[in-house]
Amino acid sequence: MRLVLVLASLATPVTAWEFTPGLPCVLNHVEDGIAVELTHDPTQPLFTITLTRPTPWPEAEIFALSFQGGSDLTITTNRHELSDAGRSLTVTDRGFGNVLNGLILNDTATALIGGAAVPFSLTGADGPTRAFADCAVDPAV
């Protein structure tokens, strides 16, 4: 019976937001249909967000990340890249203030690209995102 419970827990996606300090600092979240990973290398400074799903993202010129539930905000960019046979979408930038605020101040986010809309929960993102933001302070400032 214990083996069944262990195997069942391995098949269930992690739903918590998790912060891992280091170089780079990492913030991640996995739920059914999408994995979200943010990284920050404070020595650069350089931030990334990678959204990975089981099927390829559509190719499109504009990617948007829309936050809902308290402080609604939509961020758009044309500087996204697809990798891993199109299943991973990554945006890299030198600042992520709007993204971090969106994660802290809202309940859900939706990745939007080429007609695809993939929502994910921000429940529990507040504390780990604040820790990630604190880790992201450039020591040279």
Short mmCIF file of C-alpha atoms in Angstrom, two decimals:
data_model
loop_
_atom_site.label_atom_id
_atom_site.label_comp_id
_atom_site.label_asym_id
_atom_site.label_seq_id
_atom_site.Cartn_x
_atom_site.Cartn_y
_atom_site.Cartn_z
CA MET A 1 0.00 0.00 0.00
CA ARG A 2 2.83 2.40 0.81
CA LEU A 3 4.37 1.81 -2.60
CA VAL A 4 1.08 2.78 -4.27
CA LEU A 5 0.96 6.02 -2.25
CA VAL A 6 4.58 6.87 -3.09
CA LEU A 7 4.02 6.21 -6.80
CA ALA A 8 0.82 8.24 -6.78
CA SER A 9 2.59 11.18 -5.15
CA LEU A 10 5.32 11.09 -7.81
CA ALA A 11 2.72 11.25 -10.57
CA THR A 12 1.00 14.27 -9.02
CA PRO A 13 2.53 17.58 -10.12
CA VAL A 14 3.99 19.86 -7.49
CA THR A 15 1.70 22.83 -7.01
CA ALA A 16 3.72 24.94 -4.59
CA TRP A 17 5.85 27.90 -5.60
CA GLU A 18 9.43 27.21 -4.51
CA PHE A 19 12.39 29.57 -4.14
CA THR A 20 15.97 28.29 -4.24
CA PRO A 21 18.79 30.72 -3.45
CA GLY A 22 22.06 30.48 -5.30
CA LEU A 23 23.74 31.56 -8.47
CA PRO A 24 21.36 31.79 -10.16
CA CYS A 25 18.45 32.25 -7.78
CA VAL A 26 15.49 30.12 -8.92
CA LEU A 27 11.72 30.44 -8.48
CA ASN A 28 9.63 27.59 -9.85
CA HIS A 29 6.12 26.25 -9.96
CA VAL A 30 4.63 23.19 -11.64
CA GLU A 31 0.96 22.46 -12.14
CA ASP A 32 -1.06 20.44 -14.59
CA GLY A 33 -0.17 21.62 -18.08
CA ILE A 34 2.65 24.08 -17.33
CA ALA A 35 5.95 24.50 -15.52
CA VAL A 36 7.13 28.01 -14.68
CA GLU A 37 10.76 28.78 -13.84
CA LEU A 38 12.32 32.17 -13.17
CA THR A 39 16.04 32.63 -12.72
CA HIS A 40 18.16 35.58 -11.74
CA ASP A 41 21.92 35.92 -11.91
CA PRO A 42 22.70 38.98 -9.76
CA THR A 43 26.23 39.16 -11.20
CA GLN A 44 24.87 40.10 -14.63
CA PRO A 45 22.08 41.21 -13.68
CA LEU A 46 19.98 38.95 -15.86
CA PHE A 47 16.48 37.50 -15.39
CA THR A 48 14.73 34.72 -17.30
CA ILE A 49 11.27 33.25 -17.22
CA THR A 50 10.69 29.92 -18.93
CA LEU A 51 7.24 28.43 -19.43
CA THR A 52 7.23 24.77 -20.45
CA ARG A 53 4.23 22.72 -21.47
CA PRO A 54 3.72 19.21 -22.92
CA THR A 55 2.87 20.48 -26.41
CA PRO A 56 4.69 23.10 -28.50
CA TRP A 57 3.82 26.77 -28.12
CA PRO A 58 2.56 28.42 -31.30
CA GLU A 59 5.08 30.59 -33.09
CA ALA A 60 4.06 34.24 -33.00
CA GLU A 61 5.72 37.64 -32.98
CA ILE A 62 4.25 38.74 -29.64
CA PHE A 63 4.12 36.92 -26.32
CA ALA A 64 2.04 38.29 -23.45
CA LEU A 65 1.83 37.45 -19.79
CA SER A 66 -1.42 38.64 -18.22
CA PHE A 67 -1.93 38.86 -14.45
CA GLN A 68 -5.41 38.91 -12.90
CA GLY A 69 -6.84 39.19 -9.42
CA GLY A 70 -5.91 42.34 -7.58
CA SER A 71 -3.50 44.38 -9.61
CA ASP A 72 -4.31 43.37 -13.19
CA LEU A 73 -1.45 43.83 -15.62
CA THR A 74 -0.49 42.55 -19.07
CA ILE A 75 3.13 42.54 -20.20
CA THR A 76 4.06 41.97 -23.86
CA THR A 77 7.35 41.31 -25.62
CA ASN A 78 8.71 40.30 -28.99
CA ARG A 79 11.95 39.05 -27.42
CA HIS A 80 10.84 35.53 -26.55
CA GLU A 81 12.51 32.34 -27.77
CA LEU A 82 11.20 28.81 -28.22
CA SER A 83 13.32 25.75 -27.40
CA ASP A 84 12.94 22.07 -26.51
CA ALA A 85 11.04 21.33 -29.75
CA GLY A 86 8.88 24.41 -29.12
CA ARG A 87 7.66 23.25 -25.69
CA SER A 88 9.64 25.86 -23.73
CA LEU A 89 9.16 29.59 -24.15
CA THR A 90 11.81 31.85 -22.57
CA VAL A 91 12.04 35.60 -22.09
CA THR A 92 15.32 37.13 -20.91
CA ASP A 93 15.69 40.70 -19.63
CA ARG A 94 17.77 42.84 -17.29
CA GLY A 95 14.76 43.76 -15.15
CA PHE A 96 11.63 41.88 -14.09
CA GLY A 97 9.91 44.32 -11.73
CA ASN A 98 6.53 44.08 -13.48
CA VAL A 99 6.70 40.28 -13.58
CA LEU A 100 7.58 40.03 -9.89
CA ASN A 101 4.84 42.50 -8.93
CA GLY A 102 2.38 40.54 -11.05
CA LEU A 103 3.28 37.31 -9.25
CA ILE A 104 3.02 38.91 -5.81
CA LEU A 105 -0.15 40.98 -6.26
CA ASN A 106 -2.43 38.66 -8.24
CA ASP A 107 -4.25 35.34 -8.11
CA THR A 108 -3.66 33.96 -11.61
CA ALA A 109 -1.51 34.53 -14.67
CA THR A 110 -2.13 33.57 -18.28
CA ALA A 111 0.52 33.03 -20.94
CA LEU A 112 -0.78 34.26 -24.31
CA ILE A 113 0.81 33.56 -27.67
CA GLY A 114 -0.55 32.91 -31.15
CA GLY A 115 -4.07 32.05 -30.00
CA ALA A 116 -2.91 29.87 -27.09
CA ALA A 117 -3.96 30.92 -23.59
CA VAL A 118 -2.43 28.90 -20.75
CA PRO A 119 -3.44 30.00 -17.24
CA PHE A 120 -1.59 29.11 -14.06
CA SER A 121 -2.25 29.73 -10.38
CA LEU A 122 -0.36 32.27 -8.31
CA THR A 123 -1.65 30.82 -5.04
CA GLY A 124 1.32 30.66 -2.69
CA ALA A 125 3.59 32.69 -4.99
CA ASP A 126 3.78 35.76 -2.72
CA GLY A 127 6.39 34.63 -0.14
CA PRO A 128 8.69 32.73 -2.51
CA THR A 129 8.53 35.60 -5.03
CA ARG A 130 9.47 38.13 -2.34
CA ALA A 131 12.43 35.92 -1.37
CA PHE A 132 13.41 35.70 -5.05
CA ALA A 133 13.16 39.51 -5.37
CA ASP A 134 15.36 39.96 -2.27
CA CYS A 135 17.89 37.54 -3.71
CA ALA A 136 17.81 39.50 -6.94
CA VAL A 137 19.27 42.66 -5.41
CA ASP A 138 22.48 43.51 -7.25
CA PRO A 139 25.25 43.54 -4.59
CA ALA A 140 27.12 46.24 -6.54
CA VAL A 141 24.33 48.79 -5.95
#
